[in-house]
PDB file of C-alpha atoms in Angstrom:
ATOM      1  CA  MET A  24       0.000   0.000   0.000  1.00 96.00           C
ATOM      2  CA  ASN A  25       1.290   3.495  -0.886  1.00 98.00           C
ATOM      3  CA  ALA A  26       0.434   6.443   1.358  1.00 98.00           C
ATOM      4  CA  LEU A  27       0.275  10.156   0.614  1.00 98.00           C
ATOM      5  CA  LEU A  28       0.313  12.543   3.602  1.00 98.00           C
ATOM      6  CA  ILE A  29      -1.049  16.031   2.963  1.00 98.00           C
ATOM      7  CA  TYR A  30      -0.154  18.450   5.755  1.00 98.00           C
ATOM      8  CA  ALA A  31      -1.922  21.823   5.940  1.00 98.00           C
ATOM      9  CA  HIS A  32      -0.712  23.899   8.895  1.00 96.00           C
ATOM     10  CA  PRO A  33       1.720  26.841   8.707  1.00 94.00           C
ATOM     11  CA  ASN A  34       3.635  26.058  11.921  1.00 92.00           C
ATOM     12  CA  HIS A  35       6.037  23.145  12.342  1.00 94.00           C
ATOM     13  CA  ALA A  36       6.076  23.748  16.114  1.00 90.00           C
ATOM     14  CA  SER A  37       2.319  23.142  16.331  1.00 90.00           C
ATOM     15  CA  LEU A  38       0.229  20.288  17.686  1.00 91.00           C
ATOM     16  CA  ASN A  39      -0.824  19.578  14.098  1.00 94.00           C
ATOM     17  CA  TYR A  40       2.815  18.938  13.228  1.00 96.00           C
ATOM     18  CA  ALA A  41       3.031  16.555  16.195  1.00 94.00           C
ATOM     19  CA  PHE A  42       0.067  14.683  14.665  1.00 96.00           C
ATOM     20  CA  PHE A  43       1.876  14.696  11.304  1.00 98.00           C
ATOM     21  CA  GLU A  44       4.895  13.111  13.002  1.00 97.00           C
ATOM     22  CA  ALA A  45       2.664  10.619  14.860  1.00 97.00           C
ATOM     23  CA  VAL A  46       1.135   9.515  11.543  1.00 98.00           C
ATOM     24  CA  GLN A  47       4.627   9.066  10.078  1.00 98.00           C
ATOM     25  CA  GLU A  48       5.799   7.125  13.135  1.00 97.00           C
ATOM     26  CA  GLY A  49       2.808   4.787  12.971  1.00 97.00           C
ATOM     27  CA  ILE A  50       3.234   4.228   9.240  1.00 97.00           C
ATOM     28  CA  LYS A  51       6.950   3.503   9.676  1.00 95.00           C
ATOM     29  CA  HIS A  52       6.038   0.456  11.802  1.00 95.00           C
ATOM     30  CA  ASN A  53       3.284  -0.776   9.494  1.00 96.00           C
ATOM     31  CA  PRO A  54       4.462  -3.566   7.164  1.00 94.00           C
ATOM     32  CA  ALA A  55       1.372  -3.083   4.948  1.00 94.00           C
ATOM     33  CA  ILE A  56       2.619   0.359   3.844  1.00 96.00           C
ATOM     34  CA  ASN A  57       5.416   0.220   1.267  1.00 94.00           C
ATOM     35  CA  GLU A  58       5.868   3.811   0.145  1.00 96.00           C
ATOM     36  CA  VAL A  59       5.150   7.150   1.824  1.00 97.00           C
ATOM     37  CA  ASP A  60       5.049  10.504   0.065  1.00 98.00           C
ATOM     38  CA  THR A  61       4.257  13.872   1.636  1.00 98.00           C
ATOM     39  CA  ILE A  62       2.928  17.238   0.568  1.00 98.00           C
ATOM     40  CA  ASP A  63       3.484  20.090   3.044  1.00 98.00           C
ATOM     41  CA  LEU A  64       1.284  22.780   1.511  1.00 98.00           C
ATOM     42  CA  TYR A  65       2.669  25.756   3.452  1.00 97.00           C
ATOM     43  CA  GLU A  66       6.288  24.604   3.153  1.00 97.00           C
ATOM     44  CA  GLU A  67       5.810  24.236  -0.616  1.00 96.00           C
ATOM     45  CA  ASP A  68       4.177  27.678  -0.736  1.00 96.00           C
ATOM     46  CA  PHE A  69       1.185  26.181  -2.526  1.00 96.00           C
ATOM     47  CA  ASN A  70      -1.122  28.822  -4.018  1.00 95.00           C
ATOM     48  CA  PRO A  71      -4.722  27.884  -3.093  1.00 95.00           C
ATOM     49  CA  ALA A  72      -6.330  30.559  -5.288  1.00 92.00           C
ATOM     50  CA  LEU A  73      -8.210  29.303  -8.326  1.00 88.00           C
ATOM     51  CA  VAL A  74      -7.389  31.182 -11.506  1.00 87.00           C
ATOM     52  CA  PHE A  75      -9.474  30.922 -14.665  1.00 83.00           C
ATOM     53  CA  HIS A  76      -9.195  32.953 -17.865  1.00 84.00           C
ATOM     54  CA  GLU A  77      -9.026  32.386 -21.621  1.00 83.00           C
ATOM     55  CA  LYS A  78      -5.701  30.472 -21.374  1.00 83.00           C
ATOM     56  CA  LYS A  79      -6.407  28.635 -18.104  1.00 81.00           C
ATOM     57  CA  ARG A  80      -9.885  27.142 -18.314  1.00 84.00           C
ATOM     58  CA  ARG A  81     -11.699  25.225 -15.609  1.00 82.00           C
ATOM     59  CA  ARG A  82     -12.551  22.326 -17.914  1.00 84.00           C
ATOM     60  CA  ASP A  83      -8.798  21.774 -18.487  1.00 86.00           C
ATOM     61  CA  MET A  84      -7.799  21.517 -14.820  1.00 85.00           C
ATOM     62  CA  HIS A  85      -7.281  17.746 -15.110  1.00 91.00           C
ATOM     63  CA  ILE A  86      -4.441  18.347 -17.588  1.00 89.00           C
ATOM     64  CA  ASP A  87      -3.071  21.593 -16.098  1.00 92.00           C
ATOM     65  CA  PRO A  88       0.735  21.163 -15.936  1.00 92.00           C
ATOM     66  CA  ASP A  89       0.889  23.237 -12.713  1.00 91.00           C
ATOM     67  CA  TYR A  90      -0.844  20.395 -10.839  1.00 94.00           C
ATOM     68  CA  GLU A  91       0.606  17.374 -12.668  1.00 96.00           C
ATOM     69  CA  MET A  92       2.980  16.498  -9.810  1.00 97.00           C
ATOM     70  CA  TYR A  93       0.113  16.500  -7.291  1.00 98.00           C
ATOM     71  CA  ARG A  94      -2.185  14.461  -9.547  1.00 97.00           C
ATOM     72  CA  GLU A  95       0.564  11.850  -9.976  1.00 98.00           C
ATOM     73  CA  LYS A  96       1.041  11.596  -6.204  1.00 98.00           C
ATOM     74  CA  ILE A  97      -2.713  11.198  -5.679  1.00 98.00           C
ATOM     75  CA  LYS A  98      -2.897   8.567  -8.450  1.00 97.00           C
ATOM     76  CA  ARG A  99      -0.044   6.535  -6.954  1.00 98.00           C
ATOM     77  CA  ALA A 100      -1.503   6.576  -3.427  1.00 98.00           C
ATOM     78  CA  ASP A 101      -3.782   3.870  -2.050  1.00 98.00           C
ATOM     79  CA  LEU A 102      -4.150   5.846   1.184  1.00 98.00           C
ATOM     80  CA  LEU A 103      -4.654   9.621   1.387  1.00 98.00           C
ATOM     81  CA  VAL A 104      -4.007  11.142   4.823  1.00 98.00           C
ATOM     82  CA  PHE A 105      -4.940  14.766   5.487  1.00 98.00           C
ATOM     83  CA  ILE A 106      -3.599  16.497   8.647  1.00 98.00           C
ATOM     84  CA  TYR A 107      -5.012  19.961   9.360  1.00 96.00           C
ATOM     85  CA  PRO A 108      -6.699  22.273  11.883  1.00 95.00           C
ATOM     86  CA  ILE A 109     -10.389  23.117  11.728  1.00 91.00           C
ATOM     87  CA  PHE A 110     -11.067  26.840  11.294  1.00 87.00           C
ATOM     88  CA  TRP A 111     -14.659  28.099  11.422  1.00 81.00           C
ATOM     89  CA  GLY A 112     -16.004  24.549  11.248  1.00 81.00           C
ATOM     90  CA  ARG A 113     -14.058  23.575   8.112  1.00 86.00           C
ATOM     91  CA  PRO A 114     -10.501  22.829   6.905  1.00 93.00           C
ATOM     92  CA  PRO A 115      -8.226  25.811   6.239  1.00 94.00           C
ATOM     93  CA  ALA A 116      -8.435  27.644   2.906  1.00 95.00           C
ATOM     94  CA  MET A 117      -5.008  26.277   1.966  1.00 97.00           C
ATOM     95  CA  LEU A 118      -6.321  22.697   2.013  1.00 97.00           C
ATOM     96  CA  LEU A 119      -9.636  23.586   0.375  1.00 96.00           C
ATOM     97  CA  GLY A 120      -7.725  25.321  -2.437  1.00 96.00           C
ATOM     98  CA  PHE A 121      -5.578  22.213  -2.895  1.00 97.00           C
ATOM     99  CA  ILE A 122      -8.738  20.092  -3.133  1.00 96.00           C
ATOM    100  CA  ASP A 123     -10.376  22.554  -5.552  1.00 94.00           C
ATOM    101  CA  GLN A 124      -7.398  22.444  -7.889  1.00 95.00           C
ATOM    102  CA  ASN A 125      -6.472  18.768  -7.724  1.00 96.00           C
ATOM    103  CA  PHE A 126      -9.726  16.827  -7.273  1.00 96.00           C
ATOM    104  CA  SER A 127     -10.929  18.097 -10.630  1.00 94.00           C
ATOM    105  CA  ALA A 128     -13.394  16.816 -13.199  1.00 93.00           C
ATOM    106  CA  ASN A 129     -11.997  14.095 -15.472  1.00 95.00           C
ATOM    107  CA  PHE A 130      -9.336  13.296 -12.885  1.00 96.00           C
ATOM    108  CA  ALA A 131     -11.169  12.678  -9.601  1.00 97.00           C
ATOM    109  CA  TYR A 132     -14.688  12.333 -11.015  1.00 95.00           C
ATOM    110  CA  ARG A 133     -16.602  12.323 -14.280  1.00 94.00           C
ATOM    111  CA  HIS A 134     -19.985  13.987 -14.705  1.00 86.00           C
ATOM    112  CA  GLU A 135     -21.673  12.561 -17.776  1.00 83.00           C
ATOM    113  CA  GLY A 136     -25.130  11.672 -16.509  1.00 80.00           C
ATOM    114  CA  LEU A 137     -27.388  12.685 -13.680  1.00 83.00           C
ATOM    115  CA  LEU A 138     -24.967  11.479 -10.990  1.00 84.00           C
ATOM    116  CA  PRO A 139     -21.174  11.842 -10.936  1.00 87.00           C
ATOM    117  CA  GLU A 140     -18.897   8.842 -11.252  1.00 94.00           C
ATOM    118  CA  GLY A 141     -16.002   8.829  -8.776  1.00 96.00           C
ATOM    119  CA  LEU A 142     -12.691   8.032 -10.456  1.00 97.00           C
ATOM    120  CA  LEU A 143     -10.679   7.470  -7.257  1.00 98.00           C
ATOM    121  CA  LYS A 144     -12.401   4.220  -6.287  1.00 97.00           C
ATOM    122  CA  GLY A 145     -10.321   1.740  -4.319  1.00 96.00           C
ATOM    123  CA  LYS A 146      -8.452   4.402  -2.348  1.00 98.00           C
ATOM    124  CA  GLN A 147      -9.031   5.091   1.314  1.00 97.00           C
ATOM    125  CA  ALA A 148      -8.787   8.389   3.179  1.00 98.00           C
ATOM    126  CA  VAL A 149      -8.015   9.404   6.753  1.00 98.00           C
ATOM    127  CA  CYS A 150      -8.408  12.923   8.157  1.00 97.00           C
ATOM    128  CA  VAL A 151      -6.620  13.948  11.350  1.00 97.00           C
ATOM    129  CA  SER A 152      -7.967  17.309  12.467  1.00 94.00           C
ATOM    130  CA  THR A 153      -7.762  19.499  15.547  1.00 91.00           C
ATOM    131  CA  MET A 154      -9.812  22.390  16.820  1.00 85.00           C
ATOM    132  CA  LYS A 155      -9.688  24.870  19.659  1.00 72.00           C
ATOM    133  CA  GLY A 156     -13.339  24.421  20.666  1.00 55.00           C
ATOM    134  CA  PRO A 157     -14.736  21.315  22.349  1.00 53.00           C
ATOM    135  CA  GLY A 158     -15.576  18.291  20.217  1.00 54.00           C
ATOM    136  CA  PHE A 159     -19.277  18.420  21.096  1.00 52.00           C
ATOM    137  CA  TYR A 160     -19.469  21.917  19.581  1.00 51.00           C
ATOM    138  CA  SER A 161     -18.785  20.510  16.121  1.00 52.00           C
ATOM    139  CA  ARG A 162     -21.215  17.616  16.564  1.00 54.00           C
ATOM    140  CA  PHE A 163     -24.163  19.433  18.104  1.00 46.00           C
ATOM    141  CA  TYR A 164     -23.864  23.106  17.202  1.00 48.00           C
ATOM    142  CA  LEU A 165     -22.439  22.719  13.682  1.00 52.00           C
ATOM    143  CA  GLY A 166     -24.225  19.470  12.885  1.00 50.00           C
ATOM    144  CA  ASN A 167     -20.992  17.672  11.946  1.00 73.00           C
ATOM    145  CA  ALA A 168     -20.457  20.128   9.077  1.00 77.00           C
ATOM    146  CA  HIS A 169     -16.759  19.274   8.804  1.00 80.00           C
ATOM    147  CA  LYS A 170     -17.365  15.517   8.591  1.00 85.00           C
ATOM    148  CA  ILE A 171     -20.198  15.952   6.102  1.00 85.00           C
ATOM    149  CA  LEU A 172     -17.983  18.187   3.949  1.00 86.00           C
ATOM    150  CA  MET A 173     -15.123  15.710   3.875  1.00 92.00           C
ATOM    151  CA  LYS A 174     -17.025  12.406   3.773  1.00 91.00           C
ATOM    152  CA  ARG A 175     -19.939  13.263   1.501  1.00 88.00           C
ATOM    153  CA  ALA A 176     -19.076  16.375  -0.479  1.00 90.00           C
ATOM    154  CA  LEU A 177     -15.507  15.293  -1.232  1.00 95.00           C
ATOM    155  CA  PHE A 178     -14.678  11.622  -0.709  1.00 96.00           C
ATOM    156  CA  LYS A 179     -18.008  10.056  -1.673  1.00 95.00           C
ATOM    157  CA  PHE A 180     -18.195  12.315  -4.731  1.00 94.00           C
ATOM    158  CA  VAL A 181     -14.801  11.104  -6.009  1.00 97.00           C
ATOM    159  CA  GLY A 182     -15.492   7.429  -5.216  1.00 97.00           C
ATOM    160  CA  ILE A 183     -13.595   7.007  -1.927  1.00 97.00           C
ATOM    161  CA  SER A 184     -15.860   5.063   0.405  1.00 95.00           C
ATOM    162  CA  LYS A 185     -13.419   3.887   3.089  1.00 96.00           C
ATOM    163  CA  VAL A 186     -12.979   7.018   5.224  1.00 97.00           C
ATOM    164  CA  LYS A 187     -11.859   7.563   8.825  1.00 96.00           C
ATOM    165  CA  ILE A 188     -12.063  11.006  10.444  1.00 94.00           C
ATOM    166  CA  PHE A 189     -10.289  11.907  13.668  1.00 94.00           C
ATOM    167  CA  GLU A 190     -11.645  15.205  14.983  1.00 90.00           C
ATOM    168  CA  PHE A 191      -9.948  16.243  18.232  1.00 87.00           C
ATOM    169  CA  GLY A 192     -11.528  19.160  20.110  1.00 80.00           C
ATOM    170  CA  GLY A 193     -10.324  21.279  23.028  1.00 72.00           C
ATOM    171  CA  MET A 194      -6.730  21.053  21.856  1.00 66.00           C
ATOM    172  CA  GLU A 195      -5.467  24.365  23.233  1.00 74.00           C
ATOM    173  CA  LYS A 196      -5.876  23.204  26.839  1.00 68.00           C
ATOM    174  CA  LYS A 197      -2.843  21.521  28.416  1.00 71.00           C
ATOM    175  CA  ASN A 198      -4.658  18.627  30.067  1.00 71.00           C
ATOM    176  CA  GLY A 199      -2.922  15.484  28.832  1.00 75.00           C
ATOM    177  CA  LYS A 200      -5.430  14.802  26.059  1.00 84.00           C
ATOM    178  CA  GLN A 201      -2.893  15.706  23.405  1.00 87.00           C
ATOM    179  CA  LYS A 202      -0.553  12.833  24.371  1.00 90.00           C
ATOM    180  CA  LYS A 203      -3.464  10.403  24.528  1.00 91.00           C
ATOM    181  CA  TYR A 204      -4.714  11.426  21.082  1.00 92.00           C
ATOM    182  CA  LEU A 205      -1.212  11.353  19.569  1.00 93.00           C
ATOM    183  CA  SER A 206      -0.803   7.782  20.852  1.00 95.00           C
ATOM    184  CA  ARG A 207      -4.207   6.852  19.446  1.00 95.00           C
ATOM    185  CA  VAL A 208      -3.306   8.164  15.983  1.00 96.00           C
ATOM    186  CA  ARG A 209       0.124   6.502  16.074  1.00 97.00           C
ATOM    187  CA  ALA A 210      -1.463   3.152  17.030  1.00 96.00           C
ATOM    188  CA  TYR A 211      -4.145   3.482  14.332  1.00 97.00           C
ATOM    189  CA  PHE A 212      -1.564   3.889  11.559  1.00 97.00           C
ATOM    190  CA  ARG A 213       0.574   1.030  12.887  1.00 96.00           C
ATOM    191  CA  LYS A 214      -2.349  -1.352  12.431  1.00 94.00           C
ATOM    192  CA  LEU A 215      -4.009   0.146   9.359  1.00 91.00           C
ATOM    193  CA  ALA A 216      -4.471  -2.368   6.548  1.00 81.00           C
ATOM    194  CA  LYS A 217      -5.891  -2.106   3.059  1.00 71.00           C
TER     195      LYS A 217
END
């Protein structure tokens, strides 16, 4: 199994980076995972802004040379792992821009009839996300908006049905939960199988 880790946080001294390292540590001890590739969106200075004009058309995004490297990494991966904070009940704009530009029509899905056909079938996805507010806030007040966005609006649409979402709330409090959650993520990736 080949894994692609997509990290979307600007600070390498952050808790999100500790989760990124925990994912890598778990994967390192998993014999089912052969190859690991990473994309650090802030480190790579990825531009999340969509640009369309007469020379750069939306319908040609699936062949846009600016995103070829990312499309190849996504194609090669059996497992897509996204590590990011939750801002305003959703992933950061940097990650959403990456999704907008790379999960494009005729690459990630095809829309020829009434319903789209996902072209990324057979892959699995894991999201590891953190937020300042308590976990129940996302579930009860926001109606699981983040999970619905990722599971239904993105992964289901592109054909990825095996999805796991870790959503850790209350992460700015120093109460020992961080270590517990880091261990949980590390253990999950050690045992993850196809």
